[in-house]
Amino acid sequence: RKEVEQDPGPFNVPEGATVAFNCTYSNSASQSFFWYRQDCRKEPKLLMSVYSSGNEDGRFTAQLNRASQYISLLIRDSKLSDSATYLCVVNMGGTGGFKTIFGAGTRLFVKA
Amino acid sequence: EAQVTQNPRYLITVTGKKLTVTCSQNMNHEYMSWYRQDPGLGLRQIYYSMNVEVTDKGDVPEGYKVSRKEKRNFPLILESPSPNQTSLYFCASSFSPGGTDTQYFGPGTRLTVL
Protein backbone atom coordinates (compact mmCIF):
# COMPACT_ATOMS: atom_id res chain seq x y z
CA ARG A 1 0.00 0.00 0.00
CA LYS A 2 1.31 3.46 -0.87
CA GLU A 3 1.99 5.74 2.07
CA VAL A 4 -0.05 8.54 0.51
CA GLU A 5 -2.78 7.74 -1.98
CA GLN A 6 -4.79 10.00 -4.23
CA ASP A 7 -7.25 9.41 -7.04
CA PRO A 8 -5.23 10.36 -10.14
CA GLY A 9 -8.32 11.61 -11.99
CA PRO A 10 -8.53 13.39 -14.28
CA PHE A 11 -11.42 15.40 -12.99
CA ASN A 12 -13.09 17.29 -15.83
CA VAL A 13 -15.43 19.99 -14.54
CA PRO A 14 -17.13 23.07 -15.99
CA GLU A 15 -16.32 26.55 -14.78
CA GLY A 16 -18.20 27.38 -11.62
CA ALA A 17 -18.40 23.80 -10.41
CA THR A 18 -17.42 22.60 -6.97
CA VAL A 19 -14.90 19.78 -6.90
CA ALA A 20 -13.50 17.76 -4.02
CA PHE A 21 -10.32 15.70 -3.75
CA ASN A 22 -9.46 13.20 -1.08
CA CYS A 23 -6.16 11.76 0.00
CA THR A 24 -5.39 8.99 2.46
CA TYR A 25 -2.18 8.36 4.36
CA SER A 26 -1.00 5.23 6.11
CA ASN A 27 1.39 6.44 8.82
CA SER A 28 -0.45 7.56 11.91
CA ALA A 29 2.72 9.30 13.15
CA SER A 30 2.45 11.86 10.34
CA GLN A 31 2.65 15.38 11.66
CA SER A 32 2.16 17.93 8.92
CA PHE A 33 -0.16 17.95 5.96
CA PHE A 34 -0.32 20.12 2.88
CA TRP A 35 -1.85 20.55 -0.53
CA TYR A 36 0.50 21.70 -3.27
CA ARG A 37 -0.34 22.69 -6.81
CA GLN A 38 1.80 21.78 -9.79
CA ASP A 39 1.39 23.17 -13.30
CA CYS A 40 2.63 21.08 -16.22
CA ARG A 41 6.01 19.81 -14.96
CA LYS A 42 6.85 23.05 -13.21
CA GLU A 43 7.84 23.17 -9.58
CA PRO A 44 5.19 22.42 -6.97
CA LYS A 45 3.91 25.40 -5.02
CA LEU A 46 2.13 25.42 -1.71
CA LEU A 47 -1.62 25.81 -1.99
CA MET A 48 -2.43 25.49 1.68
CA SER A 49 -1.59 23.75 4.90
CA VAL A 50 -4.14 21.37 6.37
CA TYR A 51 -5.30 21.32 9.97
CA SER A 52 -7.78 19.27 11.94
CA SER A 53 -9.77 22.42 12.58
CA GLY A 54 -10.09 23.03 8.86
CA ASN A 55 -8.46 25.71 6.81
CA GLU A 56 -10.12 28.03 4.31
CA ASP A 57 -8.51 30.38 1.82
CA GLY A 58 -10.95 32.03 -0.52
CA ARG A 59 -12.50 29.35 -2.72
CA PHE A 60 -10.34 26.61 -1.22
CA THR A 61 -11.06 24.61 1.92
CA ALA A 62 -8.84 21.89 3.33
CA GLN A 63 -9.65 19.45 6.09
CA LEU A 64 -7.75 16.82 8.03
CA ASN A 65 -9.37 13.79 9.63
CA ARG A 66 -6.73 12.16 11.82
CA ALA A 67 -8.99 9.35 13.01
CA SER A 68 -9.65 8.18 9.46
CA GLN A 69 -6.26 9.32 8.17
CA TYR A 70 -7.49 11.32 5.24
CA ILE A 71 -7.13 14.83 3.92
CA SER A 72 -9.55 16.66 1.69
CA LEU A 73 -9.49 19.68 -0.58
CA LEU A 74 -12.63 21.45 -1.75
CA ILE A 75 -12.56 23.97 -4.58
CA ARG A 76 -15.65 26.10 -5.02
CA ASP A 77 -16.58 28.15 -8.10
CA SER A 78 -13.84 26.55 -10.24
CA LYS A 79 -11.91 28.82 -12.59
CA LEU A 80 -10.07 27.91 -15.78
CA SER A 81 -6.87 28.85 -13.96
CA ASP A 82 -7.50 26.10 -11.39
CA SER A 83 -6.54 23.52 -14.01
CA ALA A 84 -3.46 21.83 -12.59
CA THR A 85 -2.30 18.78 -10.68
CA TYR A 86 -3.00 18.85 -6.94
CA LEU A 87 -0.52 17.07 -4.72
CA CYS A 88 -1.30 15.79 -1.27
CA VAL A 89 1.79 15.98 0.96
CA VAL A 90 2.50 14.42 4.33
CA ASN A 91 5.51 15.14 6.48
CA MET A 92 6.55 12.59 9.06
CA GLY A 93 8.49 14.73 11.47
CA GLY A 94 9.66 13.17 14.71
CA THR A 95 10.55 9.61 15.62
CA GLY A 96 9.67 8.34 12.16
CA GLY A 97 12.28 10.55 10.60
CA PHE A 98 11.71 13.81 8.79
CA LYS A 99 10.60 12.39 5.50
CA THR A 100 8.20 14.11 3.16
CA ILE A 101 5.85 11.90 1.19
CA PHE A 102 3.96 13.14 -1.86
CA GLY A 103 0.87 11.60 -3.34
CA ALA A 104 1.04 10.97 -7.07
CA GLY A 105 -1.33 13.87 -7.69
CA THR A 106 -4.86 14.47 -8.91
CA ARG A 107 -5.29 16.17 -12.25
CA LEU A 108 -8.01 18.76 -12.63
CA PHE A 109 -9.24 20.22 -15.91
CA VAL A 110 -11.68 23.12 -15.71
CA LYS A 111 -13.45 23.82 -18.97
CA ALA A 112 -15.37 26.84 -20.21
CA GLU B 1 14.32 37.78 -4.22
CA ALA B 2 13.84 34.69 -2.06
CA GLN B 3 14.45 31.64 -4.17
CA VAL B 4 15.85 28.17 -4.67
CA THR B 5 18.10 27.81 -7.69
CA GLN B 6 19.22 24.67 -9.45
CA ASN B 7 21.83 24.14 -12.11
CA PRO B 8 21.86 22.90 -14.73
CA ARG B 9 18.20 23.07 -15.77
CA TYR B 10 18.68 20.50 -18.52
CA LEU B 11 21.35 17.86 -18.84
CA ILE B 12 21.92 14.98 -21.23
CA THR B 13 24.74 12.65 -20.29
CA VAL B 14 25.94 9.10 -20.79
CA THR B 15 25.96 6.13 -18.49
CA GLY B 16 28.76 6.18 -15.94
CA LYS B 17 29.84 9.80 -16.31
CA LYS B 18 29.79 11.44 -12.88
CA LEU B 19 27.67 14.54 -12.56
CA THR B 20 26.60 17.05 -9.94
CA VAL B 21 23.39 19.07 -9.81
CA THR B 22 23.74 22.13 -7.65
CA CYS B 23 21.05 23.57 -5.40
CA SER B 24 21.25 26.84 -3.53
CA GLN B 25 18.77 28.79 -1.39
CA ASN B 26 19.02 32.35 -0.11
CA MET B 27 16.38 32.15 2.62
CA ASN B 28 18.62 30.85 5.42
CA HIS B 29 16.51 27.71 5.57
CA GLU B 30 17.54 24.82 7.80
CA TYR B 31 15.95 22.01 5.80
CA MET B 32 16.82 21.07 2.24
CA SER B 33 15.72 18.11 0.20
CA TRP B 34 16.02 16.45 -3.19
CA TYR B 35 13.16 14.79 -5.06
CA ARG B 36 12.76 13.03 -8.34
CA GLN B 37 9.52 13.03 -10.28
CA ASP B 38 8.53 10.30 -12.68
CA PRO B 39 5.24 9.83 -14.58
CA GLY B 40 2.66 8.02 -12.51
CA LEU B 41 4.87 7.96 -9.43
CA GLY B 42 4.77 11.55 -8.28
CA LEU B 43 7.62 13.12 -6.36
CA ARG B 44 9.81 10.78 -4.35
CA GLN B 45 12.28 11.99 -1.80
CA ILE B 46 15.93 11.08 -2.43
CA TYR B 47 17.77 12.70 0.48
CA TYR B 48 17.11 15.44 2.95
CA SER B 49 19.19 17.54 5.30
CA MET B 50 18.11 19.13 8.55
CA ASN B 51 21.23 21.23 8.96
CA VAL B 52 24.86 21.55 7.96
CA GLU B 53 26.57 18.16 8.00
CA VAL B 54 23.27 16.42 8.81
CA THR B 55 21.78 14.36 5.99
CA ASP B 56 19.47 11.36 5.83
CA LYS B 57 18.00 9.04 3.25
CA GLY B 58 14.59 9.51 1.77
CA ASP B 59 12.69 6.79 -0.03
CA VAL B 60 14.90 6.39 -3.11
CA PRO B 61 18.54 7.15 -2.15
CA GLU B 62 20.24 4.38 -4.17
CA GLY B 63 22.66 5.74 -6.74
CA TYR B 64 22.79 9.23 -5.26
CA LYS B 65 24.99 11.12 -2.83
CA VAL B 66 24.55 14.49 -1.18
CA SER B 67 26.56 16.81 1.01
CA ARG B 68 25.69 19.81 3.17
CA LYS B 69 28.88 21.67 3.91
CA GLU B 70 27.20 25.07 3.88
CA LYS B 71 23.71 25.99 4.92
CA ARG B 72 22.74 27.45 1.57
CA ASN B 73 24.00 24.66 -0.71
CA PHE B 74 22.88 21.06 -1.11
CA PRO B 75 24.38 19.43 -4.22
CA LEU B 76 23.13 16.12 -5.59
CA ILE B 77 25.85 13.81 -6.91
CA LEU B 78 25.41 10.91 -9.28
CA GLU B 79 28.69 9.01 -9.18
CA SER B 80 27.81 6.62 -11.99
CA PRO B 81 24.53 7.62 -13.62
CA SER B 82 22.37 4.96 -15.22
CA PRO B 83 19.39 5.27 -17.60
CA ASN B 84 16.93 4.57 -14.78
CA GLN B 85 18.01 7.86 -13.22
CA THR B 86 16.54 9.74 -16.15
CA SER B 87 14.01 11.95 -14.42
CA LEU B 88 12.92 15.44 -13.41
CA TYR B 89 14.71 16.50 -10.23
CA PHE B 90 13.58 19.13 -7.76
CA CYS B 91 15.44 20.67 -4.87
CA ALA B 92 13.45 22.21 -2.03
CA SER B 93 14.09 24.08 1.19
CA SER B 94 12.12 24.83 4.32
CA PHE B 95 12.62 27.04 7.37
CA SER B 96 11.71 24.28 9.80
CA PRO B 97 14.60 21.82 10.43
CA GLY B 98 12.20 18.92 10.04
CA GLY B 99 10.67 20.21 6.85
CA THR B 100 7.35 20.39 8.64
CA ASP B 101 6.32 23.69 7.16
CA THR B 102 6.15 25.06 3.63
CA GLN B 103 8.77 23.74 1.25
CA TYR B 104 9.98 26.05 -1.52
CA PHE B 105 11.03 24.34 -4.71
CA GLY B 106 13.62 25.11 -7.30
CA PRO B 107 12.62 25.16 -10.99
CA GLY B 108 13.71 21.59 -11.63
CA THR B 109 16.50 19.84 -13.53
CA ARG B 110 15.57 17.56 -16.38
CA LEU B 111 18.19 14.82 -16.61
CA THR B 112 18.53 12.30 -19.41
CA VAL B 113 21.03 9.46 -19.07
CA LEU B 114 21.75 7.64 -22.33
PDB file of N, CA and C in Angstrom, chain A residues 2-3 31-34 36 38 40-46 49 85 87 89-94 96-105, chain B residues 31 33 35 37-45 48 50 56-59 87-88 90 97-108 110:
ATOM      1  N   LYS A   2       0.551   2.221  -0.849  1.00  0.00           N
ATOM      2  CA  LYS A   2       1.315   3.457  -0.871  1.00  0.00           C
ATOM      3  C   LYS A   2       1.085   4.226   0.417  1.00  0.00           C
ATOM      4  N   GLU A   3       2.110   4.983   0.828  1.00  0.00           N
ATOM      5  CA  GLU A   3       1.987   5.739   2.068  1.00  0.00           C
ATOM      6  C   GLU A   3       1.006   6.889   1.945  1.00  0.00           C
ATOM      7  N   GLN A  31       2.840  14.179  10.850  1.00  0.00           N
ATOM      8  CA  GLN A  31       2.653  15.379  11.658  1.00  0.00           C
ATOM      9  C   GLN A  31       2.123  16.585  10.904  1.00  0.00           C
ATOM     10  N   SER A  32       2.551  16.730   9.666  1.00  0.00           N
ATOM     11  CA  SER A  32       2.159  17.935   8.922  1.00  0.00           C
ATOM     12  C   SER A  32       1.553  17.516   7.593  1.00  0.00           C
ATOM     13  N   PHE A  33       0.595  18.323   7.150  1.00  0.00           N
ATOM     14  CA  PHE A  33      -0.163  17.953   5.955  1.00  0.00           C
ATOM     15  C   PHE A  33      -0.364  19.192   5.093  1.00  0.00           C
ATOM     16  N   PHE A  34      -0.254  18.983   3.791  1.00  0.00           N
ATOM     17  CA  PHE A  34      -0.323  20.118   2.883  1.00  0.00           C
ATOM     18  C   PHE A  34      -0.993  19.708   1.578  1.00  0.00           C
ATOM     19  N   TYR A  36      -0.297  20.922  -2.340  1.00  0.00           N
ATOM     20  CA  TYR A  36       0.504  21.703  -3.272  1.00  0.00           C
ATOM     21  C   TYR A  36      -0.160  21.649  -4.632  1.00  0.00           C
ATOM     22  N   GLN A  38       0.719  21.853  -8.811  1.00  0.00           N
ATOM     23  CA  GLN A  38       1.799  21.780  -9.788  1.00  0.00           C
ATOM     24  C   GLN A  38       1.218  21.975 -11.186  1.00  0.00           C
ATOM     25  N   CYS A  40       1.891  21.658 -15.098  1.00  0.00           N
ATOM     26  CA  CYS A  40       2.626  21.080 -16.222  1.00  0.00           C
ATOM     27  C   CYS A  40       4.144  20.990 -16.048  1.00  0.00           C
ATOM     28  N   ARG A  41       4.599  20.095 -15.158  1.00  0.00           N
ATOM     29  CA  ARG A  41       6.012  19.805 -14.962  1.00  0.00           C
ATOM     30  C   ARG A  41       6.826  20.994 -14.437  1.00  0.00           C
ATOM     31  N   LYS A  42       6.143  21.992 -13.917  1.00  0.00           N
ATOM     32  CA  LYS A  42       6.854  23.049 -13.214  1.00  0.00           C
ATOM     33  C   LYS A  42       6.994  22.656 -11.747  1.00  0.00           C
ATOM     34  N   GLU A  43       7.647  23.514 -10.976  1.00  0.00           N
ATOM     35  CA  GLU A  43       7.845  23.171  -9.581  1.00  0.00           C
ATOM     36  C   GLU A  43       6.546  23.243  -8.800  1.00  0.00           C
ATOM     37  N   PRO A  44       6.370  22.347  -7.828  1.00  0.00           N
ATOM     38  CA  PRO A  44       5.189  22.418  -6.972  1.00  0.00           C
ATOM     39  C   PRO A  44       5.215  23.696  -6.133  1.00  0.00           C
ATOM     40  N   LYS A  45       4.020  24.219  -5.879  1.00  0.00           N
ATOM     41  CA  LYS A  45       3.910  25.404  -5.024  1.00  0.00           C
ATOM     42  C   LYS A  45       2.827  25.157  -3.990  1.00  0.00           C
ATOM     43  N   LEU A  46       3.084  25.646  -2.789  1.00  0.00           N
ATOM     44  CA  LEU A  46       2.133  25.424  -1.709  1.00  0.00           C
ATOM     45  C   LEU A  46       0.795  26.068  -2.030  1.00  0.00           C
ATOM     46  N   SER A  49      -1.820  24.742   3.856  1.00  0.00           N
ATOM     47  CA  SER A  49      -1.592  23.750   4.901  1.00  0.00           C
ATOM     48  C   SER A  49      -2.938  23.190   5.334  1.00  0.00           C
ATOM     49  N   THR A  85      -2.358  20.007 -11.468  1.00  0.00           N
ATOM     50  CA  THR A  85      -2.300  18.777 -10.683  1.00  0.00           C
ATOM     51  C   THR A  85      -2.171  19.158  -9.210  1.00  0.00           C
ATOM     52  N   LEU A  87      -1.343  18.050  -5.419  1.00  0.00           N
ATOM     53  CA  LEU A  87      -0.517  17.066  -4.718  1.00  0.00           C
ATOM     54  C   LEU A  87      -0.805  17.092  -3.225  1.00  0.00           C
ATOM     55  N   VAL A  89       0.446  16.129   0.402  1.00  0.00           N
ATOM     56  CA  VAL A  89       1.788  15.977   0.960  1.00  0.00           C
ATOM     57  C   VAL A  89       1.712  15.751   2.465  1.00  0.00           C
ATOM     58  N   VAL A  90       2.469  14.771   2.915  1.00  0.00           N
ATOM     59  CA  VAL A  90       2.499  14.420   4.333  1.00  0.00           C
ATOM     60  C   VAL A  90       3.939  14.453   4.802  1.00  0.00           C
ATOM     61  N   ASN A  91       4.166  15.098   5.911  1.00  0.00           N
ATOM     62  CA  ASN A  91       5.513  15.143   6.484  1.00  0.00           C
ATOM     63  C   ASN A  91       5.532  14.372   7.786  1.00  0.00           C
ATOM     64  N   MET A  92       6.501  13.449   7.884  1.00  0.00           N
ATOM     65  CA  MET A  92       6.549  12.586   9.056  1.00  0.00           C
ATOM     66  C   MET A  92       7.646  13.056   9.986  1.00  0.00           C
ATOM     67  N   GLY A  93       7.506  14.236  10.530  1.00  0.00           N
ATOM     68  CA  GLY A  93       8.491  14.732  11.468  1.00  0.00           C
ATOM     69  C   GLY A  93       8.448  13.951  12.759  1.00  0.00           C
ATOM     70  N   GLY A  94       9.618  13.833  13.412  1.00  0.00           N
ATOM     71  CA  GLY A  94       9.659  13.167  14.707  1.00  0.00           C
ATOM     72  C   GLY A  94      10.334  11.823  14.653  1.00  0.00           C
ATOM     73  N   GLY A  96       9.693   9.074  13.428  1.00  0.00           N
ATOM     74  CA  GLY A  96       9.672   8.338  12.158  1.00  0.00           C
ATOM     75  C   GLY A  96      10.633   8.903  11.147  1.00  0.00           C
ATOM     76  N   GLY A  97      11.400   9.905  11.560  1.00  0.00           N
ATOM     77  CA  GLY A  97      12.284  10.553  10.602  1.00  0.00           C
ATOM     78  C   GLY A  97      11.561  11.699   9.933  1.00  0.00           C
ATOM     79  N   PHE A  98      12.317  12.597   9.339  1.00  0.00           N
ATOM     80  CA  PHE A  98      11.715  13.810   8.789  1.00  0.00           C
ATOM     81  C   PHE A  98      11.490  13.686   7.301  1.00  0.00           C
ATOM     82  N   LYS A  99      10.856  12.615   6.920  1.00  0.00           N
ATOM     83  CA  LYS A  99      10.605  12.394   5.504  1.00  0.00           C
ATOM     84  C   LYS A  99       9.381  13.173   5.057  1.00  0.00           C
ATOM     85  N   THR A 100       9.369  13.483   3.781  1.00  0.00           N
ATOM     86  CA  THR A 100       8.201  14.106   3.157  1.00  0.00           C
ATOM     87  C   THR A 100       7.712  13.173   2.071  1.00  0.00           C
ATOM     88  N   ILE A 101       6.433  12.833   2.141  1.00  0.00           N
ATOM     89  CA  ILE A 101       5.849  11.901   1.188  1.00  0.00           C
ATOM     90  C   ILE A 101       4.789  12.622   0.361  1.00  0.00           C
ATOM     91  N   PHE A 102       4.923  12.537  -0.950  1.00  0.00           N
ATOM     92  CA  PHE A 102       3.957  13.140  -1.859  1.00  0.00           C
ATOM     93  C   PHE A 102       3.017  12.062  -2.413  1.00  0.00           C
ATOM     94  N   GLY A 103       1.767  12.418  -2.538  1.00  0.00           N
ATOM     95  CA  GLY A 103       0.874  11.602  -3.340  1.00  0.00           C
ATOM     96  C   GLY A 103       1.222  11.798  -4.807  1.00  0.00           C
ATOM     97  N   ALA A 104       0.716  10.903  -5.645  1.00  0.00           N
ATOM     98  CA  ALA A 104       1.040  10.972  -7.073  1.00  0.00           C
ATOM     99  C   ALA A 104       0.309  12.112  -7.783  1.00  0.00           C
ATOM    100  N   GLY A 105      -0.669  12.709  -7.112  1.00  0.00           N
ATOM    101  CA  GLY A 105      -1.333  13.865  -7.688  1.00  0.00           C
ATOM    102  C   GLY A 105      -2.673  13.548  -8.312  1.00  0.00           C
TER     103      GLY A 105
ATOM    104  N   TYR B  31      16.265  23.292   6.438  1.00  0.00           N
ATOM    105  CA  TYR B  31      15.951  22.010   5.799  1.00  0.00           C
ATOM    106  C   TYR B  31      16.090  22.132   4.287  1.00  0.00           C
ATOM    107  N   SER B  33      16.109  19.455   0.616  1.00  0.00           N
ATOM    108  CA  SER B  33      15.724  18.107   0.201  1.00  0.00           C
ATOM    109  C   SER B  33      15.815  17.987  -1.308  1.00  0.00           C
ATOM    110  N   TYR B  35      14.211  15.676  -4.594  1.00  0.00           N
ATOM    111  CA  TYR B  35      13.160  14.785  -5.055  1.00  0.00           C
ATOM    112  C   TYR B  35      13.386  14.467  -6.527  1.00  0.00           C
ATOM    113  N   GLN B  37      10.911  13.187  -9.878  1.00  0.00           N
ATOM    114  CA  GLN B  37       9.517  13.028 -10.285  1.00  0.00           C
ATOM    115  C   GLN B  37       9.457  12.242 -11.575  1.00  0.00           C
ATOM    116  N   ASP B  38       8.699  11.166 -11.534  1.00  0.00           N
ATOM    117  CA  ASP B  38       8.529  10.297 -12.685  1.00  0.00           C
ATOM    118  C   ASP B  38       7.049  10.120 -12.956  1.00  0.00           C
ATOM    119  N   PRO B  39       6.664   9.963 -14.235  1.00  0.00           N
ATOM    120  CA  PRO B  39       5.239   9.830 -14.580  1.00  0.00           C
ATOM    121  C   PRO B  39       4.565   8.696 -13.811  1.00  0.00           C
ATOM    122  N   GLY B  40       3.434   9.032 -13.231  1.00  0.00           N
ATOM    123  CA  GLY B  40       2.658   8.018 -12.512  1.00  0.00           C
ATOM    124  C   GLY B  40       3.135   7.742 -11.099  1.00  0.00           C
ATOM    125  N   LEU B  41       4.311   8.241 -10.759  1.00  0.00           N
ATOM    126  CA  LEU B  41       4.867   7.961  -9.425  1.00  0.00           C
ATOM    127  C   LEU B  41       4.893   9.190  -8.529  1.00  0.00           C
ATOM    128  N   GLY B  42       4.715  10.344  -9.088  1.00  0.00           N
ATOM    129  CA  GLY B  42       4.766  11.552  -8.284  1.00  0.00           C
ATOM    130  C   GLY B  42       6.184  11.873  -7.850  1.00  0.00           C
ATOM    131  N   LEU B  43       6.310  12.745  -6.882  1.00  0.00           N
ATOM    132  CA  LEU B  43       7.616  13.122  -6.363  1.00  0.00           C
ATOM    133  C   LEU B  43       8.040  12.135  -5.290  1.00  0.00           C
ATOM    134  N   ARG B  44       9.254  11.680  -5.366  1.00  0.00           N
ATOM    135  CA  ARG B  44       9.807  10.784  -4.354  1.00  0.00           C
ATOM    136  C   ARG B  44      11.070  11.402  -3.782  1.00  0.00           C
ATOM    137  N   GLN B  45      11.183  11.340  -2.478  1.00  0.00           N
ATOM    138  CA  GLN B  45      12.285  11.995  -1.803  1.00  0.00           C
ATOM    139  C   GLN B  45      13.550  11.147  -1.902  1.00  0.00           C
ATOM    140  N   TYR B  48      17.419  14.163   2.341  1.00  0.00           N
ATOM    141  CA  TYR B  48      17.110  15.444   2.950  1.00  0.00           C
ATOM    142  C   TYR B  48      18.183  15.785   3.973  1.00  0.00           C
ATOM    143  N   MET B  50      18.724  18.272   7.547  1.00  0.00           N
ATOM    144  CA  MET B  50      18.107  19.127   8.552  1.00  0.00           C
ATOM    145  C   MET B  50      19.016  20.269   8.979  1.00  0.00           C
ATOM    146  N   ASP B  56      20.100  12.664   5.614  1.00  0.00           N
ATOM    147  CA  ASP B  56      19.471  11.363   5.832  1.00  0.00           C
ATOM    148  C   ASP B  56      18.782  10.925   4.560  1.00  0.00           C
ATOM    149  N   LYS B  57      18.592   9.610   4.458  1.00  0.00           N
ATOM    150  CA  LYS B  57      18.005   9.041   3.255  1.00  0.00           C
ATOM    151  C   LYS B  57      16.504   9.264   3.221  1.00  0.00           C
ATOM    152  N   GLY B  58      16.010   9.510   2.006  1.00  0.00           N
ATOM    153  CA  GLY B  58      14.587   9.507   1.771  1.00  0.00           C
ATOM    154  C   GLY B  58      14.156   8.125   1.318  1.00  0.00           C
ATOM    155  N   ASP B  59      13.210   8.077   0.421  1.00  0.00           N
ATOM    156  CA  ASP B  59      12.688   6.790  -0.034  1.00  0.00           C
ATOM    157  C   ASP B  59      13.482   6.148  -1.163  1.00  0.00           C
ATOM    158  N   SER B  87      15.146  11.479 -15.203  1.00  0.00           N
ATOM    159  CA  SER B  87      14.009  11.948 -14.420  1.00  0.00           C
ATOM    160  C   SER B  87      14.027  13.466 -14.353  1.00  0.00           C
ATOM    161  N   LEU B  88      12.993  14.020 -13.724  1.00  0.00           N
ATOM    162  CA  LEU B  88      12.924  15.436 -13.407  1.00  0.00           C
ATOM    163  C   LEU B  88      13.235  15.580 -11.918  1.00  0.00           C
ATOM    164  N   PHE B  90      13.881  17.885  -8.451  1.00  0.00           N
ATOM    165  CA  PHE B  90      13.584  19.133  -7.758  1.00  0.00           C
ATOM    166  C   PHE B  90      14.334  19.193  -6.438  1.00  0.00           C
ATOM    167  N   PRO B  97      13.562  22.853  10.591  1.00  0.00           N
ATOM    168  CA  PRO B  97      14.598  21.820  10.431  1.00  0.00           C
ATOM    169  C   PRO B  97      14.035  20.466  10.024  1.00  0.00           C
ATOM    170  N   GLY B  98      12.790  20.197  10.392  1.00  0.00           N
ATOM    171  CA  GLY B  98      12.197  18.919  10.041  1.00  0.00           C
ATOM    172  C   GLY B  98      11.436  18.953   8.737  1.00  0.00           C
ATOM    173  N   GLY B  99      11.432  20.107   8.085  1.00  0.00           N
ATOM    174  CA  GLY B  99      10.666  20.214   6.848  1.00  0.00           C
ATOM    175  C   GLY B  99       9.178  20.179   7.079  1.00  0.00           C
ATOM    176  N   THR B 100       8.764  20.526   8.305  1.00  0.00           N
ATOM    177  CA  THR B 100       7.353  20.389   8.642  1.00  0.00           C
ATOM    178  C   THR B 100       6.536  21.622   8.316  1.00  0.00           C
ATOM    179  N   ASP B 101       7.123  22.580   7.661  1.00  0.00           N
ATOM    180  CA  ASP B 101       6.325  23.690   7.162  1.00  0.00           C
ATOM    181  C   ASP B 101       6.527  23.802   5.648  1.00  0.00           C
ATOM    182  N   THR B 102       6.136  24.904   5.084  1.00  0.00           N
ATOM    183  CA  THR B 102       6.154  25.062   3.630  1.00  0.00           C
ATOM    184  C   THR B 102       7.522  24.753   3.051  1.00  0.00           C
ATOM    185  N   GLN B 103       7.531  23.973   1.981  1.00  0.00           N
ATOM    186  CA  GLN B 103       8.765  23.737   1.247  1.00  0.00           C
ATOM    187  C   GLN B 103       8.727  24.565  -0.039  1.00  0.00           C
ATOM    188  N   TYR B 104       9.841  25.230  -0.321  1.00  0.00           N
ATOM    189  CA  TYR B 104       9.978  26.048  -1.520  1.00  0.00           C
ATOM    190  C   TYR B 104      10.860  25.285  -2.504  1.00  0.00           C
ATOM    191  N   PHE B 105      10.360  25.183  -3.718  1.00  0.00           N
ATOM    192  CA  PHE B 105      11.026  24.339  -4.709  1.00  0.00           C
ATOM    193  C   PHE B 105      11.808  25.161  -5.723  1.00  0.00           C
ATOM    194  N   GLY B 106      12.910  24.570  -6.165  1.00  0.00           N
ATOM    195  CA  GLY B 106      13.618  25.109  -7.304  1.00  0.00           C
ATOM    196  C   GLY B 106      12.867  24.796  -8.580  1.00  0.00           C
ATOM    197  N   PRO B 107      13.342  25.307  -9.722  1.00  0.00           N
ATOM    198  CA  PRO B 107      12.621  25.159 -10.993  1.00  0.00           C
ATOM    199  C   PRO B 107      12.722  23.780 -11.626  1.00  0.00           C
ATOM    200  N   GLY B 108      13.593  22.933 -11.095  1.00  0.00           N
ATOM    201  CA  GLY B 108      13.713  21.588 -11.632  1.00  0.00           C
ATOM    202  C   GLY B 108      14.899  21.423 -12.579  1.00  0.00           C
ATOM    203  N   ARG B 110      15.984  18.711 -15.569  1.00  0.00           N
ATOM    204  CA  ARG B 110      15.566  17.555 -16.379  1.00  0.00           C
ATOM    205  C   ARG B 110      16.819  16.827 -16.839  1.00  0.00           C
TER     206      ARG B 110
END
